[in-house]
PDB file of C-alpha atoms in Angstrom:
ATOM      1  CA  LEU A   1     -76.375  39.557 -39.031  1.00 58.00           C
ATOM      2  CA  ALA A   2     -79.283  41.424 -37.502  1.00 64.00           C
ATOM      3  CA  LYS A   3     -79.639  44.810 -39.149  1.00 79.00           C
ATOM      4  CA  THR A   4     -81.458  47.467 -37.149  1.00 87.00           C
ATOM      5  CA  THR A   5     -83.925  50.071 -38.373  1.00 91.00           C
ATOM      6  CA  GLN A   6     -84.873  53.142 -36.357  1.00 94.00           C
ATOM      7  CA  PRO A   7     -86.712  56.387 -37.091  1.00 95.00           C
ATOM      8  CA  ILE A   8     -84.278  59.027 -38.251  1.00 94.00           C
ATOM      9  CA  SER A   9     -85.558  61.725 -35.930  1.00 97.00           C
ATOM     10  CA  MET A  10     -88.134  62.519 -33.275  1.00 97.00           C
ATOM     11  CA  ASP A  11     -89.241  65.654 -31.466  1.00 97.00           C
ATOM     12  CA  SER A  12     -90.675  65.782 -27.966  1.00 97.00           C
ATOM     13  CA  TYR A  13     -91.418  68.303 -25.240  1.00 97.00           C
ATOM     14  CA  GLU A  14     -89.935  68.469 -21.818  1.00 97.00           C
ATOM     15  CA  GLY A  15     -91.686  66.270 -19.282  1.00 96.00           C
ATOM     16  CA  GLN A  16     -93.094  63.862 -21.841  1.00 97.00           C
ATOM     17  CA  GLU A  17     -92.341  60.167 -22.125  1.00 97.00           C
ATOM     18  CA  VAL A  18     -90.471  59.259 -25.286  1.00 98.00           C
ATOM     19  CA  ASN A  19     -90.572  55.844 -26.911  1.00 98.00           C
ATOM     20  CA  ILE A  20     -88.084  54.969 -29.633  1.00 97.00           C
ATOM     21  CA  THR A  21     -88.627  51.716 -31.473  1.00 96.00           C
ATOM     22  CA  CYS A  22     -85.967  49.675 -33.207  1.00 94.00           C
ATOM     23  CA  SER A  23     -86.678  46.918 -35.676  1.00 93.00           C
ATOM     24  CA  HIS A  24     -84.322  43.919 -35.853  1.00 90.00           C
ATOM     25  CA  ASN A  25     -86.163  41.262 -37.845  1.00 88.00           C
ATOM     26  CA  ASN A  26     -83.199  38.931 -38.244  1.00 85.00           C
ATOM     27  CA  ILE A  27     -82.248  38.778 -34.588  1.00 88.00           C
ATOM     28  CA  ALA A  28     -80.747  35.442 -33.599  1.00 86.00           C
ATOM     29  CA  THR A  29     -81.229  33.366 -30.484  1.00 87.00           C
ATOM     30  CA  ASN A  30     -78.001  34.467 -28.842  1.00 83.00           C
ATOM     31  CA  ASP A  31     -78.304  38.169 -29.639  1.00 87.00           C
ATOM     32  CA  TYR A  32     -78.675  40.914 -27.049  1.00 89.00           C
ATOM     33  CA  ILE A  33     -80.291  44.302 -27.628  1.00 92.00           C
ATOM     34  CA  THR A  34     -78.456  47.349 -26.371  1.00 93.00           C
ATOM     35  CA  TRP A  35     -79.158  51.058 -26.536  1.00 95.00           C
ATOM     36  CA  TYR A  36     -76.693  53.916 -26.526  1.00 96.00           C
ATOM     37  CA  GLN A  37     -76.928  57.688 -26.286  1.00 97.00           C
ATOM     38  CA  GLN A  38     -74.535  60.026 -28.044  1.00 96.00           C
ATOM     39  CA  PHE A  39     -74.067  63.751 -27.559  1.00 96.00           C
ATOM     40  CA  PRO A  40     -72.141  65.857 -30.100  1.00 91.00           C
ATOM     41  CA  SER A  41     -68.372  65.490 -29.841  1.00 89.00           C
ATOM     42  CA  GLN A  42     -68.639  62.605 -27.377  1.00 93.00           C
ATOM     43  CA  GLY A  43     -68.497  58.854 -27.601  1.00 94.00           C
ATOM     44  CA  PRO A  44     -71.704  56.834 -27.310  1.00 95.00           C
ATOM     45  CA  ARG A  45     -72.830  56.119 -23.776  1.00 95.00           C
ATOM     46  CA  PHE A  46     -74.357  52.790 -22.733  1.00 94.00           C
ATOM     47  CA  ILE A  47     -77.958  53.171 -21.559  1.00 96.00           C
ATOM     48  CA  ILE A  48     -79.535  49.755 -21.197  1.00 95.00           C
ATOM     49  CA  GLN A  49     -79.344  46.179 -22.419  1.00 93.00           C
ATOM     50  CA  GLY A  50     -81.845  43.348 -22.549  1.00 93.00           C
ATOM     51  CA  TYR A  51     -82.607  39.942 -23.981  1.00 93.00           C
ATOM     52  CA  LYS A  52     -86.377  39.632 -23.576  1.00 91.00           C
ATOM     53  CA  THR A  53     -89.425  41.105 -21.816  1.00 91.00           C
ATOM     54  CA  LYS A  54     -88.674  44.261 -19.849  1.00 95.00           C
ATOM     55  CA  VAL A  55     -85.594  45.772 -18.325  1.00 95.00           C
ATOM     56  CA  THR A  56     -85.575  48.946 -16.259  1.00 96.00           C
ATOM     57  CA  ASN A  57     -82.798  51.006 -14.747  1.00 95.00           C
ATOM     58  CA  GLU A  58     -82.549  54.494 -13.300  1.00 94.00           C
ATOM     59  CA  VAL A  59     -82.382  56.061 -16.761  1.00 93.00           C
ATOM     60  CA  ALA A  60     -84.717  54.134 -19.052  1.00 97.00           C
ATOM     61  CA  SER A  61     -86.819  51.066 -19.704  1.00 97.00           C
ATOM     62  CA  LEU A  62     -86.402  48.580 -22.517  1.00 97.00           C
ATOM     63  CA  PHE A  63     -89.370  46.620 -23.788  1.00 97.00           C
ATOM     64  CA  ILE A  64     -88.808  43.525 -25.923  1.00 96.00           C
ATOM     65  CA  PRO A  65     -91.784  41.522 -27.220  1.00 96.00           C
ATOM     66  CA  ALA A  66     -91.807  37.742 -27.261  1.00 95.00           C
ATOM     67  CA  ASP A  67     -90.685  37.446 -30.893  1.00 94.00           C
ATOM     68  CA  ARG A  68     -87.777  39.841 -30.206  1.00 94.00           C
ATOM     69  CA  LYS A  69     -88.025  41.328 -33.689  1.00 94.00           C
ATOM     70  CA  SER A  70     -88.263  44.813 -32.265  1.00 95.00           C
ATOM     71  CA  SER A  71     -87.483  46.686 -29.084  1.00 96.00           C
ATOM     72  CA  THR A  72     -88.612  49.977 -27.587  1.00 97.00           C
ATOM     73  CA  LEU A  73     -86.513  52.315 -25.527  1.00 98.00           C
ATOM     74  CA  SER A  74     -88.651  54.348 -23.156  1.00 98.00           C
ATOM     75  CA  LEU A  75     -87.330  57.570 -21.631  1.00 97.00           C
ATOM     76  CA  PRO A  76     -89.588  58.880 -18.848  1.00 94.00           C
ATOM     77  CA  ARG A  77     -90.139  62.617 -18.506  1.00 93.00           C
ATOM     78  CA  VAL A  78     -87.436  63.839 -20.861  1.00 97.00           C
ATOM     79  CA  SER A  79     -85.578  67.085 -20.332  1.00 96.00           C
ATOM     80  CA  LEU A  80     -83.641  69.336 -22.695  1.00 97.00           C
ATOM     81  CA  SER A  81     -80.455  67.480 -21.770  1.00 96.00           C
ATOM     82  CA  ASP A  82     -81.854  64.290 -23.300  1.00 97.00           C
ATOM     83  CA  THR A  83     -81.467  65.816 -26.756  1.00 97.00           C
ATOM     84  CA  ALA A  84     -79.068  63.383 -28.417  1.00 97.00           C
ATOM     85  CA  VAL A  85     -78.771  60.576 -30.934  1.00 97.00           C
ATOM     86  CA  TYR A  86     -79.973  57.204 -29.688  1.00 97.00           C
ATOM     87  CA  TYR A  87     -78.603  54.009 -31.197  1.00 95.00           C
ATOM     88  CA  CYS A  88     -80.002  50.530 -31.079  1.00 92.00           C
ATOM     89  CA  LEU A  89     -77.385  47.795 -31.275  1.00 89.00           C
ATOM     90  CA  VAL A  90     -77.771  44.078 -31.691  1.00 87.00           C
ATOM     91  CA  ALA A  91     -74.814  42.214 -30.296  1.00 82.00           C
ATOM     92  CA  THR A  92     -74.313  38.729 -31.604  1.00 75.00           C
ATOM     93  CA  THR A  93     -72.627  36.177 -29.421  1.00 68.00           C
ATOM     94  CA  SER A  94     -72.663  33.284 -31.867  1.00 63.00           C
ATOM     95  CA  GLY A  95     -69.093  32.589 -32.806  1.00 61.00           C
ATOM     96  CA  THR A  96     -67.135  35.818 -32.922  1.00 62.00           C
ATOM     97  CA  TYR A  97     -69.024  38.865 -31.804  1.00 63.00           C
ATOM     98  CA  LYS A  98     -70.604  41.138 -34.350  1.00 66.00           C
ATOM     99  CA  TYR A  99     -71.721  44.617 -33.429  1.00 72.00           C
ATOM    100  CA  ILE A 100     -73.723  46.680 -35.865  1.00 73.00           C
ATOM    101  CA  PHE A 101     -74.854  50.157 -34.926  1.00 80.00           C
ATOM    102  CA  GLY A 102     -77.836  51.454 -36.854  1.00 76.00           C
ATOM    103  CA  THR A 103     -78.178  54.971 -38.161  1.00 83.00           C
ATOM    104  CA  GLY A 104     -79.558  56.183 -34.852  1.00 93.00           C
ATOM    105  CA  THR A 105     -82.544  58.328 -33.919  1.00 96.00           C
ATOM    106  CA  ARG A 106     -81.943  62.022 -33.430  1.00 96.00           C
ATOM    107  CA  LEU A 107     -84.158  63.073 -30.517  1.00 98.00           C
ATOM    108  CA  LYS A 108     -84.803  66.756 -30.019  1.00 98.00           C
ATOM    109  CA  VAL A 109     -86.456  67.818 -26.794  1.00 97.00           C
ATOM    110  CA  LEU A 110     -88.216  71.157 -26.946  1.00 96.00           C
ATOM    111  CA  ALA A 111     -88.989  73.490 -24.071  1.00 94.00           C
TER     112      ALA A 111
ATOM    113  CA  ASP B   1     -65.062  56.631 -11.917  1.00 76.00           C
ATOM    114  CA  ALA B   2     -63.210  54.399 -14.393  1.00 87.00           C
ATOM    115  CA  ARG B   3     -63.065  55.664 -17.976  1.00 94.00           C
ATOM    116  CA  VAL B   4     -61.590  54.734 -21.301  1.00 97.00           C
ATOM    117  CA  THR B   5     -58.881  57.196 -22.268  1.00 97.00           C
ATOM    118  CA  GLN B   6     -57.638  57.948 -25.758  1.00 98.00           C
ATOM    119  CA  THR B   7     -54.673  59.893 -27.070  1.00 97.00           C
ATOM    120  CA  PRO B   8     -54.290  62.128 -28.919  1.00 98.00           C
ATOM    121  CA  ARG B   9     -57.665  63.836 -28.843  1.00 97.00           C
ATOM    122  CA  HIS B  10     -56.968  65.645 -32.077  1.00 97.00           C
ATOM    123  CA  LYS B  11     -54.532  64.893 -34.871  1.00 98.00           C
ATOM    124  CA  VAL B  12     -53.896  66.764 -38.101  1.00 98.00           C
ATOM    125  CA  THR B  13     -51.491  65.146 -40.500  1.00 98.00           C
ATOM    126  CA  GLU B  14     -50.548  65.144 -44.141  1.00 97.00           C
ATOM    127  CA  MET B  15     -51.428  62.405 -46.557  1.00 97.00           C
ATOM    128  CA  GLY B  16     -48.888  59.601 -46.498  1.00 97.00           C
ATOM    129  CA  GLN B  17     -47.863  60.067 -42.877  1.00 98.00           C
ATOM    130  CA  GLU B  18     -48.180  57.390 -40.231  1.00 98.00           C
ATOM    131  CA  VAL B  19     -50.785  57.909 -37.525  1.00 98.00           C
ATOM    132  CA  THR B  20     -50.906  56.026 -34.231  1.00 98.00           C
ATOM    133  CA  MET B  21     -53.845  56.275 -31.876  1.00 98.00           C
ATOM    134  CA  ARG B  22     -53.739  54.891 -28.357  1.00 98.00           C
ATOM    135  CA  CYS B  23     -56.364  53.679 -25.973  1.00 98.00           C
ATOM    136  CA  GLN B  24     -56.311  52.686 -22.334  1.00 97.00           C
ATOM    137  CA  PRO B  25     -59.319  50.451 -21.638  1.00 97.00           C
ATOM    138  CA  ILE B  26     -61.073  50.156 -18.313  1.00 96.00           C
ATOM    139  CA  LEU B  27     -59.246  47.711 -16.085  1.00 93.00           C
ATOM    140  CA  GLY B  28     -61.059  44.382 -15.930  1.00 91.00           C
ATOM    141  CA  HIS B  29     -62.877  44.701 -19.236  1.00 92.00           C
ATOM    142  CA  ASN B  30     -62.089  41.730 -21.448  1.00 86.00           C
ATOM    143  CA  THR B  31     -63.122  43.170 -24.814  1.00 91.00           C
ATOM    144  CA  VAL B  32     -61.695  46.208 -26.576  1.00 94.00           C
ATOM    145  CA  PHE B  33     -63.166  47.744 -29.707  1.00 93.00           C
ATOM    146  CA  TRP B  34     -62.071  50.258 -32.314  1.00 96.00           C
ATOM    147  CA  TYR B  35     -64.746  52.236 -34.176  1.00 95.00           C
ATOM    148  CA  ARG B  36     -64.690  54.953 -36.780  1.00 96.00           C
ATOM    149  CA  GLN B  37     -67.431  57.546 -37.099  1.00 95.00           C
ATOM    150  CA  THR B  38     -68.131  59.794 -40.056  1.00 93.00           C
ATOM    151  CA  MET B  39     -71.183  61.741 -41.100  1.00 88.00           C
ATOM    152  CA  MET B  40     -71.610  59.595 -44.188  1.00 87.00           C
ATOM    153  CA  GLN B  41     -71.006  56.117 -42.753  1.00 85.00           C
ATOM    154  CA  GLY B  42     -71.989  56.534 -39.137  1.00 87.00           C
ATOM    155  CA  LEU B  43     -70.354  54.247 -36.574  1.00 90.00           C
ATOM    156  CA  GLU B  44     -68.323  51.453 -38.122  1.00 89.00           C
ATOM    157  CA  LEU B  45     -66.639  48.682 -36.189  1.00 89.00           C
ATOM    158  CA  LEU B  46     -63.037  48.357 -37.335  1.00 93.00           C
ATOM    159  CA  ALA B  47     -61.668  45.686 -35.023  1.00 91.00           C
ATOM    160  CA  TYR B  48     -61.967  44.188 -31.594  1.00 89.00           C
ATOM    161  CA  PHE B  49     -59.974  42.161 -29.127  1.00 91.00           C
ATOM    162  CA  ARG B  50     -61.055  39.738 -26.481  1.00 89.00           C
ATOM    163  CA  ASN B  51     -58.634  38.970 -23.697  1.00 88.00           C
ATOM    164  CA  ARG B  52     -56.049  40.805 -25.840  1.00 89.00           C
ATOM    165  CA  ALA B  53     -56.477  38.410 -28.769  1.00 88.00           C
ATOM    166  CA  PRO B  54     -57.677  39.911 -32.054  1.00 86.00           C
ATOM    167  CA  LEU B  55     -61.068  38.389 -32.867  1.00 84.00           C
ATOM    168  CA  ASP B  56     -62.264  40.362 -35.848  1.00 81.00           C
ATOM    169  CA  ASP B  57     -60.653  43.043 -37.949  1.00 83.00           C
ATOM    170  CA  SER B  58     -62.799  42.590 -41.030  1.00 82.00           C
ATOM    171  CA  GLY B  59     -63.922  46.214 -40.840  1.00 84.00           C
ATOM    172  CA  MET B  60     -60.403  47.544 -41.376  1.00 89.00           C
ATOM    173  CA  PRO B  61     -58.659  48.244 -44.665  1.00 87.00           C
ATOM    174  CA  LYS B  62     -55.938  45.661 -44.147  1.00 86.00           C
ATOM    175  CA  ASP B  63     -53.374  47.242 -46.407  1.00 92.00           C
ATOM    176  CA  ARG B  64     -53.061  50.389 -44.307  1.00 96.00           C
ATOM    177  CA  PHE B  65     -54.673  49.808 -40.907  1.00 96.00           C
ATOM    178  CA  SER B  66     -53.386  47.673 -38.085  1.00 95.00           C
ATOM    179  CA  ALA B  67     -54.615  47.172 -34.540  1.00 95.00           C
ATOM    180  CA  GLU B  68     -52.710  45.684 -31.653  1.00 94.00           C
ATOM    181  CA  MET B  69     -53.032  45.173 -27.947  1.00 94.00           C
ATOM    182  CA  PRO B  70     -49.530  44.775 -26.547  1.00 92.00           C
ATOM    183  CA  ASP B  71     -50.806  44.536 -22.974  1.00 92.00           C
ATOM    184  CA  ALA B  72     -54.032  44.776 -21.009  1.00 91.00           C
ATOM    185  CA  THR B  73     -53.659  48.512 -20.493  1.00 94.00           C
ATOM    186  CA  LEU B  74     -52.927  49.579 -24.057  1.00 96.00           C
ATOM    187  CA  ALA B  75     -54.579  49.174 -27.440  1.00 97.00           C
ATOM    188  CA  THR B  76     -53.245  50.862 -30.559  1.00 97.00           C
ATOM    189  CA  LEU B  77     -54.643  51.630 -33.990  1.00 97.00           C
ATOM    190  CA  LYS B  78     -52.160  52.547 -36.672  1.00 97.00           C
ATOM    191  CA  ILE B  79     -52.715  53.926 -40.136  1.00 97.00           C
ATOM    192  CA  GLN B  80     -49.827  53.829 -42.571  1.00 97.00           C
ATOM    193  CA  PRO B  81     -49.941  55.573 -44.968  1.00 97.00           C
ATOM    194  CA  SER B  82     -52.821  57.858 -44.092  1.00 97.00           C
ATOM    195  CA  GLU B  83     -55.198  59.195 -46.739  1.00 97.00           C
ATOM    196  CA  PRO B  84     -57.716  62.058 -46.719  1.00 97.00           C
ATOM    197  CA  ARG B  85     -60.593  59.550 -46.678  1.00 96.00           C
ATOM    198  CA  ASP B  86     -59.360  58.363 -43.271  1.00 97.00           C
ATOM    199  CA  SER B  87     -60.470  61.658 -41.740  1.00 97.00           C
ATOM    200  CA  ALA B  88     -62.963  60.723 -39.044  1.00 97.00           C
ATOM    201  CA  VAL B  89     -63.403  60.365 -35.318  1.00 97.00           C
ATOM    202  CA  TYR B  90     -61.914  57.138 -34.038  1.00 98.00           C
ATOM    203  CA  PHE B  91     -63.388  55.691 -30.868  1.00 97.00           C
ATOM    204  CA  CYS B  92     -62.022  53.042 -28.593  1.00 97.00           C
ATOM    205  CA  ALA B  93     -64.426  51.193 -26.324  1.00 96.00           C
ATOM    206  CA  SER B  94     -64.041  48.478 -23.728  1.00 95.00           C
ATOM    207  CA  GLY B  95     -66.552  46.255 -22.022  1.00 91.00           C
ATOM    208  CA  PHE B  96     -68.405  43.015 -22.401  1.00 80.00           C
ATOM    209  CA  ILE B  97     -71.177  41.573 -24.560  1.00 70.00           C
ATOM    210  CA  GLY B  98     -73.094  44.572 -25.922  1.00 76.00           C
ATOM    211  CA  GLU B  99     -72.204  46.735 -22.940  1.00 86.00           C
ATOM    212  CA  GLN B 100     -69.406  48.938 -24.167  1.00 91.00           C
ATOM    213  CA  TYR B 101     -67.876  52.032 -22.645  1.00 95.00           C
ATOM    214  CA  PHE B 102     -66.519  54.491 -25.147  1.00 96.00           C
ATOM    215  CA  GLY B 103     -63.589  56.828 -24.895  1.00 97.00           C
ATOM    216  CA  PRO B 104     -63.750  60.473 -25.966  1.00 96.00           C
ATOM    217  CA  GLY B 105     -62.388  59.709 -29.407  1.00 97.00           C
ATOM    218  CA  THR B 106     -59.515  60.903 -31.574  1.00 98.00           C
ATOM    219  CA  ARG B 107     -60.490  63.377 -34.259  1.00 98.00           C
ATOM    220  CA  LEU B 108     -58.215  62.712 -37.219  1.00 98.00           C
ATOM    221  CA  THR B 109     -57.846  65.101 -40.112  1.00 98.00           C
ATOM    222  CA  VAL B 110     -55.694  64.043 -43.045  1.00 98.00           C
ATOM    223  CA  THR B 111     -54.889  66.821 -45.492  1.00 97.00           C
TER     224      THR B 111
END
């Protein structure tokens, strides 16, 4: 199973771009990389998912290098409301699914 | 705007009592998950169903926890008997590979 490693916390200022990197050295061929956002007292919210190269949606971009051993979530021009915990998840599709959430990165956006 | 719903939102019970948590997944989603979140352990996958069939419940203490999906609109998680160490927030999620949509959670306190 691919275990994920993320920084425990990060601080940023409003308007800046934030990049959060996740390491998943044991990722397998059939695994997808997914990122979630969680606010206090709420369930995690799906942000973006990718398999390789770059994926972009209206909220974020996900960069995955060729070896897929890491991924970077990029949040453009963060605001105070982006203060949350961000989780990287590797979802395995070989056989039965396995979903392992890491410890998450606590992002604090400062004014 | 389709959402996963969970009941009850809060539950306080005494040790030894039975607890049943319910989840209504988003219509059309073929996979339903149960997670538990605590400060110490983070997000743990307890069990999941695919097309209503249980695929993996290796994360659950089998002697006291049980998960079922009697129909496509209802998933249940039961704890019998409950113990103080079961105090946590229990999330239900539905979705597909990696892309999961979480409910608001049930906050369980066992005294």
